[in-house]
Coordinates of C-alpha atoms in Angstrom, one line a residue:
X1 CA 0.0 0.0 0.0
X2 CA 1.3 3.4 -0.9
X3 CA 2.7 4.8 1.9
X4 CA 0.0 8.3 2.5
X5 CA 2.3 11.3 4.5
X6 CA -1.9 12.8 5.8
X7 CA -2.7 9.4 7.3
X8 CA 0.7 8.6 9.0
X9 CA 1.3 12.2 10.0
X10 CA -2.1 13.0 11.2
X11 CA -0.6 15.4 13.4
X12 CA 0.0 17.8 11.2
X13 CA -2.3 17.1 8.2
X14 CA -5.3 16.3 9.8
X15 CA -5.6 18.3 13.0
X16 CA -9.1 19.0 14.6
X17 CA -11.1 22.1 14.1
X18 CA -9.8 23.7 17.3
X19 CA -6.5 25.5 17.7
X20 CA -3.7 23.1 18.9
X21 CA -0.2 24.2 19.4
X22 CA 2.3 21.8 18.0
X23 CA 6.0 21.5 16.7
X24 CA 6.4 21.3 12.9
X25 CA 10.3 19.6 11.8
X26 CA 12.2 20.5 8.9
X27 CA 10.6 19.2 5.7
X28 CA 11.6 19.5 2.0
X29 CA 9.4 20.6 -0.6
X30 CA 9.0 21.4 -4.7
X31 CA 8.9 25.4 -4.7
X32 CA 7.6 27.8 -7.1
X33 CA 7.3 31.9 -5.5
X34 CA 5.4 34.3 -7.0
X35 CA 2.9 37.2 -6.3
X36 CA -0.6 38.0 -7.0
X37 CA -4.0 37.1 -6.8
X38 CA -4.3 33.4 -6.3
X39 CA -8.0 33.5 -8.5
X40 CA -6.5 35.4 -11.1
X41 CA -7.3 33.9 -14.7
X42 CA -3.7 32.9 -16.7
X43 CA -2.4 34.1 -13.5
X44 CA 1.3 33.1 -11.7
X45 CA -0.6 31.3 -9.2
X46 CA -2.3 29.0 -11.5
X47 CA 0.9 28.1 -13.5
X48 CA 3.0 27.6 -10.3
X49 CA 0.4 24.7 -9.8
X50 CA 1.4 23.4 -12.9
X51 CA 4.6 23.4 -12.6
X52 CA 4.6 21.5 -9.2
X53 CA 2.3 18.9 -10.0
X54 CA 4.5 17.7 -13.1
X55 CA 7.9 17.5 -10.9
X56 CA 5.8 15.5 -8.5
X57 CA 4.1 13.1 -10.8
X58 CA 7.8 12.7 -12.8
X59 CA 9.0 11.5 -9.3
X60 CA 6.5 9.6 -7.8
X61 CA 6.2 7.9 -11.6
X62 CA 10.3 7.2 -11.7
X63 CA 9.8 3.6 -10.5
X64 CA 8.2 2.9 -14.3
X65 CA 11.5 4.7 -15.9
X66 CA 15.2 3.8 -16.1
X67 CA 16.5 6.0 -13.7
X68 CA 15.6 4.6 -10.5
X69 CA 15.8 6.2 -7.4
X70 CA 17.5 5.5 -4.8
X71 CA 15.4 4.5 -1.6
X72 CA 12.2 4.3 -3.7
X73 CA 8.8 3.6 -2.0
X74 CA 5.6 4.6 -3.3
X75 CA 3.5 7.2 -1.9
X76 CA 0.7 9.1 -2.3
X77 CA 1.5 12.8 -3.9
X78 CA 1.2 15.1 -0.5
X79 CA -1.2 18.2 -0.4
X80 CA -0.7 21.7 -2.0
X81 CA 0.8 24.3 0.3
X82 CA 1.3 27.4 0.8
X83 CA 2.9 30.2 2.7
X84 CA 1.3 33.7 2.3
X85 CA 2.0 37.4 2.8
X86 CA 1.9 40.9 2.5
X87 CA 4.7 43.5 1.8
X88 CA 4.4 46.3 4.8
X89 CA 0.9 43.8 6.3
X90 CA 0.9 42.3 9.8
X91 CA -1.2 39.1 8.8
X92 CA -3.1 38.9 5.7
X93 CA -5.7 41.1 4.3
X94 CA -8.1 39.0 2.2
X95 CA -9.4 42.5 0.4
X96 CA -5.9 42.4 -1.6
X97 CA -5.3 39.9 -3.0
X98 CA -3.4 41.3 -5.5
X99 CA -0.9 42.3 -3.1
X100 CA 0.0 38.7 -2.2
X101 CA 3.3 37.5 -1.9
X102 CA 3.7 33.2 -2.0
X103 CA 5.6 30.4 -2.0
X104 CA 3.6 27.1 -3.4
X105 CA 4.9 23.7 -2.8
X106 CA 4.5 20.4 -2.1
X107 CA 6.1 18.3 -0.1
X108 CA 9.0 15.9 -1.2
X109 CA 9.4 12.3 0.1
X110 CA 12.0 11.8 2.0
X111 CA 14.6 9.5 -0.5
X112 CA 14.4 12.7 -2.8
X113 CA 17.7 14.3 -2.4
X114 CA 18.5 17.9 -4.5
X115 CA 19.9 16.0 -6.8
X116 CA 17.2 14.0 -8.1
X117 CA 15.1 16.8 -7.8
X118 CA 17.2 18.5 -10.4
X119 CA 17.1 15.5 -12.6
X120 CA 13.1 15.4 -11.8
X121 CA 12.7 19.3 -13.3
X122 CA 15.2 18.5 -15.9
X123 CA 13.1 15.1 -17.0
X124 CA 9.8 17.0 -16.6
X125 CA 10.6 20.0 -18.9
X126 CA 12.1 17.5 -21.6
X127 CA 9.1 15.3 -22.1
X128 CA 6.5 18.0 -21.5
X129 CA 8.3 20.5 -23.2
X130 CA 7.6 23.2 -20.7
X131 CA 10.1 24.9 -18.6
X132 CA 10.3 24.4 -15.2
X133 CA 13.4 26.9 -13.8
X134 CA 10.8 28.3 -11.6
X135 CA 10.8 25.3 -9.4
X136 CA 12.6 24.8 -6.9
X137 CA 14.0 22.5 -3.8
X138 CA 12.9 24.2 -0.8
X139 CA 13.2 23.3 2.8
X140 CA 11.3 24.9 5.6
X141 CA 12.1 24.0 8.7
X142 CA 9.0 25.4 10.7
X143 CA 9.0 24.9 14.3
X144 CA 6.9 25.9 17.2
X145 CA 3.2 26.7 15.8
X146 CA -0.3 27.2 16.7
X147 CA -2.8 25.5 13.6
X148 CA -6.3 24.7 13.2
X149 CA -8.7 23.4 10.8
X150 CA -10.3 25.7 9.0
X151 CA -13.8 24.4 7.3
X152 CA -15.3 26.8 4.8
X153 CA -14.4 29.5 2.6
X154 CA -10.9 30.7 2.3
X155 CA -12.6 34.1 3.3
X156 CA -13.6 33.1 6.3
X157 CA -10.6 32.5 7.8
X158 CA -10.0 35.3 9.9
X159 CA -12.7 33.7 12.8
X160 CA -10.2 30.7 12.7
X161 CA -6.8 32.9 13.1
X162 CA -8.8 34.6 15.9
X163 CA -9.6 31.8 17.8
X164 CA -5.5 30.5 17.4
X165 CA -3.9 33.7 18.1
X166 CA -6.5 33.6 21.5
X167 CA -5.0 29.6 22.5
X168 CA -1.5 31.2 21.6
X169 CA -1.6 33.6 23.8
X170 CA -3.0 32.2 26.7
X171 CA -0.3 29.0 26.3
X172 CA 2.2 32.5 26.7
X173 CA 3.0 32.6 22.8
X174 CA 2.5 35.4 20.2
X175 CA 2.5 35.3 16.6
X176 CA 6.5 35.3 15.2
X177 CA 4.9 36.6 11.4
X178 CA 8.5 37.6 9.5
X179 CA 11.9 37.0 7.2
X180 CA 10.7 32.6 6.6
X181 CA 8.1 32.6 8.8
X182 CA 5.1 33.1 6.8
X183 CA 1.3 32.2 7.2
X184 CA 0.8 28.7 6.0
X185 CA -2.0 27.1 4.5
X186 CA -2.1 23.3 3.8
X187 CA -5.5 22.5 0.9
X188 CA -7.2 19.2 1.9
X189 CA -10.0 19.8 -0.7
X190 CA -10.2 20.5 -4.5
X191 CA -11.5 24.0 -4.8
X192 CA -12.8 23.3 -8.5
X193 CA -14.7 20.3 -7.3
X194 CA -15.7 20.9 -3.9
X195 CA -18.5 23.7 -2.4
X196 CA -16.8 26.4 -0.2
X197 CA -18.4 25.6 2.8
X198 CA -16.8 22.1 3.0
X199 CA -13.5 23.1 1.9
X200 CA -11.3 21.7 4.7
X201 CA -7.8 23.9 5.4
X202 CA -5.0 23.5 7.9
X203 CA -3.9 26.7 8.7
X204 CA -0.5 27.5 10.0
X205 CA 1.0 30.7 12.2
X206 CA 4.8 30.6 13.7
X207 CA 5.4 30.9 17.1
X208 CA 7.2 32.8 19.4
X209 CA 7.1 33.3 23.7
X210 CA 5.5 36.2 24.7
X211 CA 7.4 38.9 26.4
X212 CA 7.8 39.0 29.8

């Protein structure tokens, strides 16, 4: 059975629709950055998507290929991710979209090395004919957070952030929003397919003690 990184890390892929605080290790991903409206038509958002989705497939497919991986098992293709923010914004304003700045990604099993990630963007741009540069090997090493499931709209999110920040700060922690540490949101749901107010969202804030 393939090996399924929501299922055997429950912890941080399917956490309940409370605020929990919890400690996130370093993880490597497929990266593309961009800015922008997420929504937007043609848009750098949607082509990031793209672009991840055929590095991960040309991996998770190498086992029917020559090149064979070392340390090879199969698993099922993690979630879409993101981190989000705002030049000049504490938090995120959902009004401006426009104004995002993001990282998108997915994460990487744990046999895939930078190495055969280069040869996985090489291979995926040479049989699709499509250029993949943008991608990149990204690790985020995450730490101490606060997260929640967030069920509904991406709109709506601010009640859930509310209700986090609150369990942070009475566990003696305050949001550490800044330089890597970003506002992360991990998509358990297919937008395209599924009605807003069942979309189901882990969402992410860093960390930090409170000041004494």
């Amino acid at each position: 059975m393939a090996f399924d990184y929501k299922k055997e890390y429950k912890e941080f892929y399917l956490p309940k629709n409370k605020p929990q605080i919890v400690t996130v290790p370093p993880m490597n991903f497929i990266a593309v950055r961009g800015t922008g409206d997420p929504n937007a038509e043609d848009g750098e958002y949607k082509q990031a998507i793209g672009l991840l989705y055929g590095i991960a497939f040309t991996i998770k497919m190498s086992k029917r290929g020559s090149h064979q991986i070392e340390g090879y098992f199969d698993y099922v293709v993690p979630p879409l991710e993101g981190l989000w923010w705002q030049p000049e914004t504490k938090g995120i304003d959902y009004s401006r979209k426009e104004d995002f700045e993001w990282i998108s990604m997915i994460r990487l099993p744990e046999f895939v090395t930078e190495k055969e990630f280069e040869w996985a963007a090489a291979e995926a741009s040479s049989k699709k004919g499509i250029d993949y540069s943008k991608a990149e090997f990204f690790t985020y090493d995450e730490g101490l957070c606060v997260q929640c499931m967030h069920i509904g709209p991406y709109d709506d999110e601010p009640a859930t952030v509310d209700a986090m920040d609150t369990l942070a700060r009475t566990q003696g922690f305050v949001p550490d929003m800044g330089g890597s540490r970003r506002h992360h949101e991990i998509y358990l749901s297919d937008a395209r397919r599924c009605r807003p107010q069942n979309l189901k969202t882990v969402i992410r804030h860093p960390l930090k003690p409170a000041p004494v």
